[in-house]
Structure formats: C-alpha cells, structure tokens
PDB file of C-alpha atoms in Angstrom:
ATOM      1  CA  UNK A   1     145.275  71.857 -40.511  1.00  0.00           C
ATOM      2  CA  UNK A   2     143.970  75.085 -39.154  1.00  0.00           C
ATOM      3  CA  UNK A   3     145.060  76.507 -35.492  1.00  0.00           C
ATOM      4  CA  UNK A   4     141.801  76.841 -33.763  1.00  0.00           C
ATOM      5  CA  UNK A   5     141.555  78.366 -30.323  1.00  0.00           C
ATOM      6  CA  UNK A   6     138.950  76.435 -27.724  1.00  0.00           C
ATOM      7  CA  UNK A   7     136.607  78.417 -25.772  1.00  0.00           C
ATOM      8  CA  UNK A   8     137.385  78.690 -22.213  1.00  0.00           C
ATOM      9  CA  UNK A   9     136.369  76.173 -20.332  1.00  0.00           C
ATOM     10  CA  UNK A  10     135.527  74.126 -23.449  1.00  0.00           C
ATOM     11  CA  UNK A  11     136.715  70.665 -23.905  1.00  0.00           C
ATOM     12  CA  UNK A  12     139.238  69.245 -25.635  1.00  0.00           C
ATOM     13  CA  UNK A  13     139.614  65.478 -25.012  1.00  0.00           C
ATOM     14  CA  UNK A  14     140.767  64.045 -27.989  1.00  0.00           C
ATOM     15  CA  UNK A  15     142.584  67.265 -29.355  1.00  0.00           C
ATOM     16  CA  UNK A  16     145.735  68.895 -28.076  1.00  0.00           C
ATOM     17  CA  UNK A  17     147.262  71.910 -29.882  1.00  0.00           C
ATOM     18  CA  UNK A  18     151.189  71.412 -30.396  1.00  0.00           C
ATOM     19  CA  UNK A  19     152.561  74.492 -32.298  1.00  0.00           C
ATOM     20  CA  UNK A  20     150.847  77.418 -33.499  1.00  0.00           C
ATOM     21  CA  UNK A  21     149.438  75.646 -36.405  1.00  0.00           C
ATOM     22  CA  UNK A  22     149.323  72.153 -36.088  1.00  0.00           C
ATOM     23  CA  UNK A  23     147.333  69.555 -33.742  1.00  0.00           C
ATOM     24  CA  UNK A  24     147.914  66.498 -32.796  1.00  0.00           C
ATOM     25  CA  UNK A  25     144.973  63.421 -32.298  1.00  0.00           C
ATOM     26  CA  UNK A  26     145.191  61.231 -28.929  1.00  0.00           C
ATOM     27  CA  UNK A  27     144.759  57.908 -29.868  1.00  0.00           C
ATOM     28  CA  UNK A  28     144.430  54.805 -27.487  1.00  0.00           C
ATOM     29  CA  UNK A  29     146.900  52.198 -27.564  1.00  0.00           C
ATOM     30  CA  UNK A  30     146.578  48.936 -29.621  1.00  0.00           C
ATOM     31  CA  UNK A  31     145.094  46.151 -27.323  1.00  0.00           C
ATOM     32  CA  UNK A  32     147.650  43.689 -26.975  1.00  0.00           C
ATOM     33  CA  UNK A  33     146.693  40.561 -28.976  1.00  0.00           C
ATOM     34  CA  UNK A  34     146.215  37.885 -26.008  1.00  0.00           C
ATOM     35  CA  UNK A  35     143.333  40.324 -24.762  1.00  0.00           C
ATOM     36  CA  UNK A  36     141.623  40.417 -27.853  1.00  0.00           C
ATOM     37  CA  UNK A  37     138.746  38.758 -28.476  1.00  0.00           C
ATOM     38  CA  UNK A  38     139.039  35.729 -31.011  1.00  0.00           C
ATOM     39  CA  UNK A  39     137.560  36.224 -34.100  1.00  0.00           C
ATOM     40  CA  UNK A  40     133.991  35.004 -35.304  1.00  0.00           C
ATOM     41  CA  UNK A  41     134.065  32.143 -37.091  1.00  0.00           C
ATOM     42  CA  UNK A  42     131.766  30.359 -38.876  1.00  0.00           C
ATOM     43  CA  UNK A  43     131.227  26.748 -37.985  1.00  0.00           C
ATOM     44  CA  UNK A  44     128.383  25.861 -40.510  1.00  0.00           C
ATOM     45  CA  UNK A  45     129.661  23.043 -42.657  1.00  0.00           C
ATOM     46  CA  UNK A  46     127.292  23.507 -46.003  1.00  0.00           C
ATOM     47  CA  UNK A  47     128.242  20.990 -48.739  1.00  0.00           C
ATOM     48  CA  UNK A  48     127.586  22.294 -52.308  1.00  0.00           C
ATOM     49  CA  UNK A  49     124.866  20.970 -54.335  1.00  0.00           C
ATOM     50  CA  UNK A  50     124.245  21.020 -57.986  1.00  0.00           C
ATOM     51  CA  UNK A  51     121.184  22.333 -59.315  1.00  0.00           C
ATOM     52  CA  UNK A  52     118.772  19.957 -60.226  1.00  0.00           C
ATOM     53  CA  UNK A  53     117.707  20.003 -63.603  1.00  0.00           C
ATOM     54  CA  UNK A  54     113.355  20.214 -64.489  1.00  0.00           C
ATOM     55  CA  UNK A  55     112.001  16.793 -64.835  1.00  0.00           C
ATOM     56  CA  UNK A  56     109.341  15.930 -67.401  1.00  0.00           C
ATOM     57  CA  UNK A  57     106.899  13.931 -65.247  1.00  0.00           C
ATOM     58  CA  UNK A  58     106.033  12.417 -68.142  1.00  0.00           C
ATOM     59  CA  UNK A  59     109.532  10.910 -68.809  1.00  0.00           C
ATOM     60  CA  UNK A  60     110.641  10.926 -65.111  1.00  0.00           C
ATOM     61  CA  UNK A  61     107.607   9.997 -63.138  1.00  0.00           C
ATOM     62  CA  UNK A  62     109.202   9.352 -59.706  1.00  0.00           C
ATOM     63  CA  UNK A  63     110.460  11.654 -57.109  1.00  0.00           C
ATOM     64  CA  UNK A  64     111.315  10.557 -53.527  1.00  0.00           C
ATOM     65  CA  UNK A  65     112.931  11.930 -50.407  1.00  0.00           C
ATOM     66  CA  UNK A  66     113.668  10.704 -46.900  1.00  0.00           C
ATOM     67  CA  UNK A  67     110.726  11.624 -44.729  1.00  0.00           C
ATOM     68  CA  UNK A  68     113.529  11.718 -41.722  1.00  0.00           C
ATOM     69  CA  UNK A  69     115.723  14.052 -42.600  1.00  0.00           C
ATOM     70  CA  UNK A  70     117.096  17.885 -41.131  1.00  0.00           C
ATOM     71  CA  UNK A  71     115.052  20.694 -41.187  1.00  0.00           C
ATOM     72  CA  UNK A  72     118.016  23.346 -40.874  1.00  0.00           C
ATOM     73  CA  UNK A  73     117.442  24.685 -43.744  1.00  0.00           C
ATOM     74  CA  UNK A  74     114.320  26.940 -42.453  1.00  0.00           C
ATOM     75  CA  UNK A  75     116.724  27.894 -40.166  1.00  0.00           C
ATOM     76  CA  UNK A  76     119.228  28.726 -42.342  1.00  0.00           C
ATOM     77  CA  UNK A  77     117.010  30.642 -44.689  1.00  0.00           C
ATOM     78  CA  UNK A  78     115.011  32.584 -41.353  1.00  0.00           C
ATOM     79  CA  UNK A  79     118.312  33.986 -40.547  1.00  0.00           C
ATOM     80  CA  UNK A  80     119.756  34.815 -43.522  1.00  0.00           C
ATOM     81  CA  UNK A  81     116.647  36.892 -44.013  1.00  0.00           C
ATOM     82  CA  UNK A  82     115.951  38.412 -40.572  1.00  0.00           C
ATOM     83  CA  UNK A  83     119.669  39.661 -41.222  1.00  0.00           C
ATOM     84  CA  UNK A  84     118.286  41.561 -44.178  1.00  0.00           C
ATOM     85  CA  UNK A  85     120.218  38.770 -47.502  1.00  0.00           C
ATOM     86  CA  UNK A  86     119.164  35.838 -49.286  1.00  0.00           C
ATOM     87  CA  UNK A  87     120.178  32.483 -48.378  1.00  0.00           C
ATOM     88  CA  UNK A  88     123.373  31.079 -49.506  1.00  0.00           C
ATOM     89  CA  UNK A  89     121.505  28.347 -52.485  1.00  0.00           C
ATOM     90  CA  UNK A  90     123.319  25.533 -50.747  1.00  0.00           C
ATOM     91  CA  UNK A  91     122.080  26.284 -47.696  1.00  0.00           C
ATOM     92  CA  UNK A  92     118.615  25.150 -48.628  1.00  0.00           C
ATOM     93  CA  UNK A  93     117.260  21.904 -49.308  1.00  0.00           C
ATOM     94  CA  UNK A  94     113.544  21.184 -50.683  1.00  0.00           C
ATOM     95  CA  UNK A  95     113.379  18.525 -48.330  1.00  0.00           C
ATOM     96  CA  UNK A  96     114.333  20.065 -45.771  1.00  0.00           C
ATOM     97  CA  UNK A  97     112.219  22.798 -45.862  1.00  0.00           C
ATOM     98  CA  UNK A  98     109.151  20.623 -46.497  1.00  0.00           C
ATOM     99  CA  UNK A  99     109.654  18.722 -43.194  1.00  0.00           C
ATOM    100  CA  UNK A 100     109.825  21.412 -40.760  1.00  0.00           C
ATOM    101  CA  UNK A 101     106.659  22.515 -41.076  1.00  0.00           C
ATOM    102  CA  UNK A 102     103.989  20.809 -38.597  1.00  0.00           C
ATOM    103  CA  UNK A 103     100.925  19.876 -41.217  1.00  0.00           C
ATOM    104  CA  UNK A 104      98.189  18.163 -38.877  1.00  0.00           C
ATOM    105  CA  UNK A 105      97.482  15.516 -41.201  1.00  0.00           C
ATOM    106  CA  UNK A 106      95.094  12.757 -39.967  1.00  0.00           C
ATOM    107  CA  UNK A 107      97.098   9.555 -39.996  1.00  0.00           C
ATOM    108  CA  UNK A 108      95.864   5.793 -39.828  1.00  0.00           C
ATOM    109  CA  UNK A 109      93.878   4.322 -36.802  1.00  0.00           C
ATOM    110  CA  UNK A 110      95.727   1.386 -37.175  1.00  0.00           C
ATOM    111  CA  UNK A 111      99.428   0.067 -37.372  1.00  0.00           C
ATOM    112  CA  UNK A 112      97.416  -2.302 -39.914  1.00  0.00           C
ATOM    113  CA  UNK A 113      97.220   0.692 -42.048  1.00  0.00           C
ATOM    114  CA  UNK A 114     101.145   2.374 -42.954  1.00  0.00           C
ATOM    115  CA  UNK A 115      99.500   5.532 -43.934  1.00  0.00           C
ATOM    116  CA  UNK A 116      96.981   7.781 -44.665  1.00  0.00           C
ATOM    117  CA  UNK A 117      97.341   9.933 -48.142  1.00  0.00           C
ATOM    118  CA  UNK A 118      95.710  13.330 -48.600  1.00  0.00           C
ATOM    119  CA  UNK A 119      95.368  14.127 -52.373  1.00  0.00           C
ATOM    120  CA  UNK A 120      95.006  18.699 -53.438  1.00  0.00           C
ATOM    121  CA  UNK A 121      94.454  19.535 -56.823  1.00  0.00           C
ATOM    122  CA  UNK A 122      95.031  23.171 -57.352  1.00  0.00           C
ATOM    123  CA  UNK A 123      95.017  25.741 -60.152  1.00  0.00           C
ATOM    124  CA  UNK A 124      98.785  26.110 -61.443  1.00  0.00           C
ATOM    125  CA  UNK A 125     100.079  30.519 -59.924  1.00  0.00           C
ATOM    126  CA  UNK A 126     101.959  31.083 -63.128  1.00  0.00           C
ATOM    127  CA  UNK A 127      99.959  28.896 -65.415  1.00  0.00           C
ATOM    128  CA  UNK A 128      96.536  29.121 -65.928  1.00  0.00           C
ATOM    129  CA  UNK A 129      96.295  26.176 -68.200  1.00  0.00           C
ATOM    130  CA  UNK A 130      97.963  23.701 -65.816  1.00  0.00           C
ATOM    131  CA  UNK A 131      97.535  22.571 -62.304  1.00  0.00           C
ATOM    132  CA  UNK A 132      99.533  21.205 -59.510  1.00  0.00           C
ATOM    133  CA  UNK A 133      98.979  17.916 -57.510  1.00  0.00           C
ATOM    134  CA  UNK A 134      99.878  17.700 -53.989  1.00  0.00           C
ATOM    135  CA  UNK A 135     100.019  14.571 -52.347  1.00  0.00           C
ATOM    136  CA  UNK A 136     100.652  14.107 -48.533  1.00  0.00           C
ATOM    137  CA  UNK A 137     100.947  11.232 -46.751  1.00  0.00           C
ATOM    138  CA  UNK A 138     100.773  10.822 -42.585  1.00  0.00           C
ATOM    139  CA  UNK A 139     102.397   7.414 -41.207  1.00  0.00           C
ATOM    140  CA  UNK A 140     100.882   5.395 -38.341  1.00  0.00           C
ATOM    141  CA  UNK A 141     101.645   7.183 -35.163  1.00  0.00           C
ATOM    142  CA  UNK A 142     103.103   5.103 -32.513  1.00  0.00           C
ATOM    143  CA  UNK A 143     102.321   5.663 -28.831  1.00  0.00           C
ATOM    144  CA  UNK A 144     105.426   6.630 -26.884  1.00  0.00           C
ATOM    145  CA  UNK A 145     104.226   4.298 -24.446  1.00  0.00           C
ATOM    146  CA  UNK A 146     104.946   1.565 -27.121  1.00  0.00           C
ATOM    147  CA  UNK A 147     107.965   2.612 -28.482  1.00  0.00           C
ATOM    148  CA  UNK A 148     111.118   0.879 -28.174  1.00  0.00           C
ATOM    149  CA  UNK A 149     113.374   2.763 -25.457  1.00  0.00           C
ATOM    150  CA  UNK A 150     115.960   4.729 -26.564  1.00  0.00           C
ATOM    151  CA  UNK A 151     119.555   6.099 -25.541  1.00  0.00           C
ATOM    152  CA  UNK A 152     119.897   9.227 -25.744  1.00  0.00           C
ATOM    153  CA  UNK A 153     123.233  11.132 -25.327  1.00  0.00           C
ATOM    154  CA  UNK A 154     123.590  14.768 -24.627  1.00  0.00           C
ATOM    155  CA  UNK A 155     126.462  17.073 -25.408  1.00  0.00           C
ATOM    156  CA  UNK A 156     126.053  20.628 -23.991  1.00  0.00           C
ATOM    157  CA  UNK A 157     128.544  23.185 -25.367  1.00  0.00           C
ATOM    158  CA  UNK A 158     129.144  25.642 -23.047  1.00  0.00           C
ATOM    159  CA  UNK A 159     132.031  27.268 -24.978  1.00  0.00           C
ATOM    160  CA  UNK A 160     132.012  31.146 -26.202  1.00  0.00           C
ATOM    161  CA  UNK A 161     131.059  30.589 -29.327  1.00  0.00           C
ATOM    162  CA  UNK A 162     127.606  29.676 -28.635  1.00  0.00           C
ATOM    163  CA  UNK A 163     126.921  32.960 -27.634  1.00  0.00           C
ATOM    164  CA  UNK A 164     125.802  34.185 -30.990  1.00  0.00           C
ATOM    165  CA  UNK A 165     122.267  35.001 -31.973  1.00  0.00           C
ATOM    166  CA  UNK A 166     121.761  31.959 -34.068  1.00  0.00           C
ATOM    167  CA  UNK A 167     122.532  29.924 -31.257  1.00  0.00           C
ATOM    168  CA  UNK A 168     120.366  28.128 -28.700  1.00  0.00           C
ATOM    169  CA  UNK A 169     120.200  30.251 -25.815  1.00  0.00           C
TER     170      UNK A 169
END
C-alpha cells in the first residue's frame, strides 16, 4: 500500500494510518451467532415429475384431469418470473395452470343437466395445416344456500418466516 496523507479536516472513518507506509482497515466485529438472523429456507415441497411423452390422439384418444385440483402452479411460475428466471419444470403442472384461471362459462340451468360443454375450433400457431379443438365444460352451480355445511378449520402462521414476499401478507 501507498502512505497517503488526509486533508485536514478530511475524514477518515474506516482508515487509520499505522507506520509511515502501511494502513490498517477498521472492521466491525463478527455478530455473535445467537443474534443472527436464521437463514432463509425454502419450505416448498415440489415432487419431481417425468415428462410426459406426445400422445397420438389417434392411438391414445383420452386425456383426463381432476377438475379440483391446486392452482399453485401460476403462482409458482408468477414468481419465478417477476424475480427475473424461469420456473423450476416441476413446479408447473398443466392442470394446474388451467384451473386458476376464472373462464365465465355459462353452466346448466338445471341440476338435471351435469354440464354445459363449449366446443372452439381454431387454426393450429405453428401449423397451418392443422387445427386445435378446445373443449370446455361448466358443471351445475349449486347455490350456497343449498350446499351441505361445512367445517372449516383455520391455521394462521404467525411465525417469521411468513414474512417473505411470496407470502400472504
């Protein structure tokens, strides 16, 4: 290191000259460890998937899914992109992206009707010599009036570590 000389009246907080040609740095000291904060941890449990291979329709005409399932993985997805990377590929089910999103469907009049079906045919984006199908389908809506009564248990976690920005507020 070089000797330096401060101005007068110039300051010199973190610097203190020792010598004529060395200096020495003031540095705070370590914070003992049962004041330190704990460390983040991650308490998503995401179970790993295998990819699921393309199905010929033709061969393999069926495809189902629960219609009551999680939507976490919009959430999942959301975050990992507001924070600027792409979703971990377990993190996101088909499913459960599908069902989070509110679709305004028009469902039966009539508990003597299960469902209504809404039926899109649409040109294929990345073929032009194909299409796609959509089908939707909208279940009788039961008035909450009518519905069975329910328990419902809460369990509010007032703990530290939901005070991170992917937590409820």
């Amino acid at each position: 290191f070089e000797s330096a000389t401060a101005p007068a009246g110039a300051s010199v907080d973190c610097m203190a000259v020792v010598g004529a040609d060395s200096k020495l740095m003031v540095q705070p000291a370590p914070m003992p460890s049962d004041q330190m904060p704990p460390q983040e941890e991650n308490r998503d449990r995401i179970e790993t998937f295998k990819t699921n291979p393309v199905h010929e329709t033709a061969q393999d005409p069926v495809s189902t899914f629960s219609i009551d399932v999680d939507t976490a993985s919009y959430s999942f997805v959301r975050r990992s992109l507001k924070e600027g990377s792409l979703p971990d590929p377990d993190t996101v089910r088909v499913e459960e992206m599908i069902n989070y999103f509110p679709y305004g469907w028009k469902g039966p009049d009539s508990a003597a009707t299960p469902f209504n079906s809404t039926v899109t045919v649409m040109p294929t984006p990345w073929n032009e010599h194909t299409k796609l199908m959509h089908v939707a389908i909208k279940g009788f809506d039961v008035k909450p009036a009518e519905q069975p009564r329910a328990n419902l248990v809460f369990l509010i976690d007032v703990s530290g570590s939901m005070d991170e920005p992917d937590k409820l507020p």
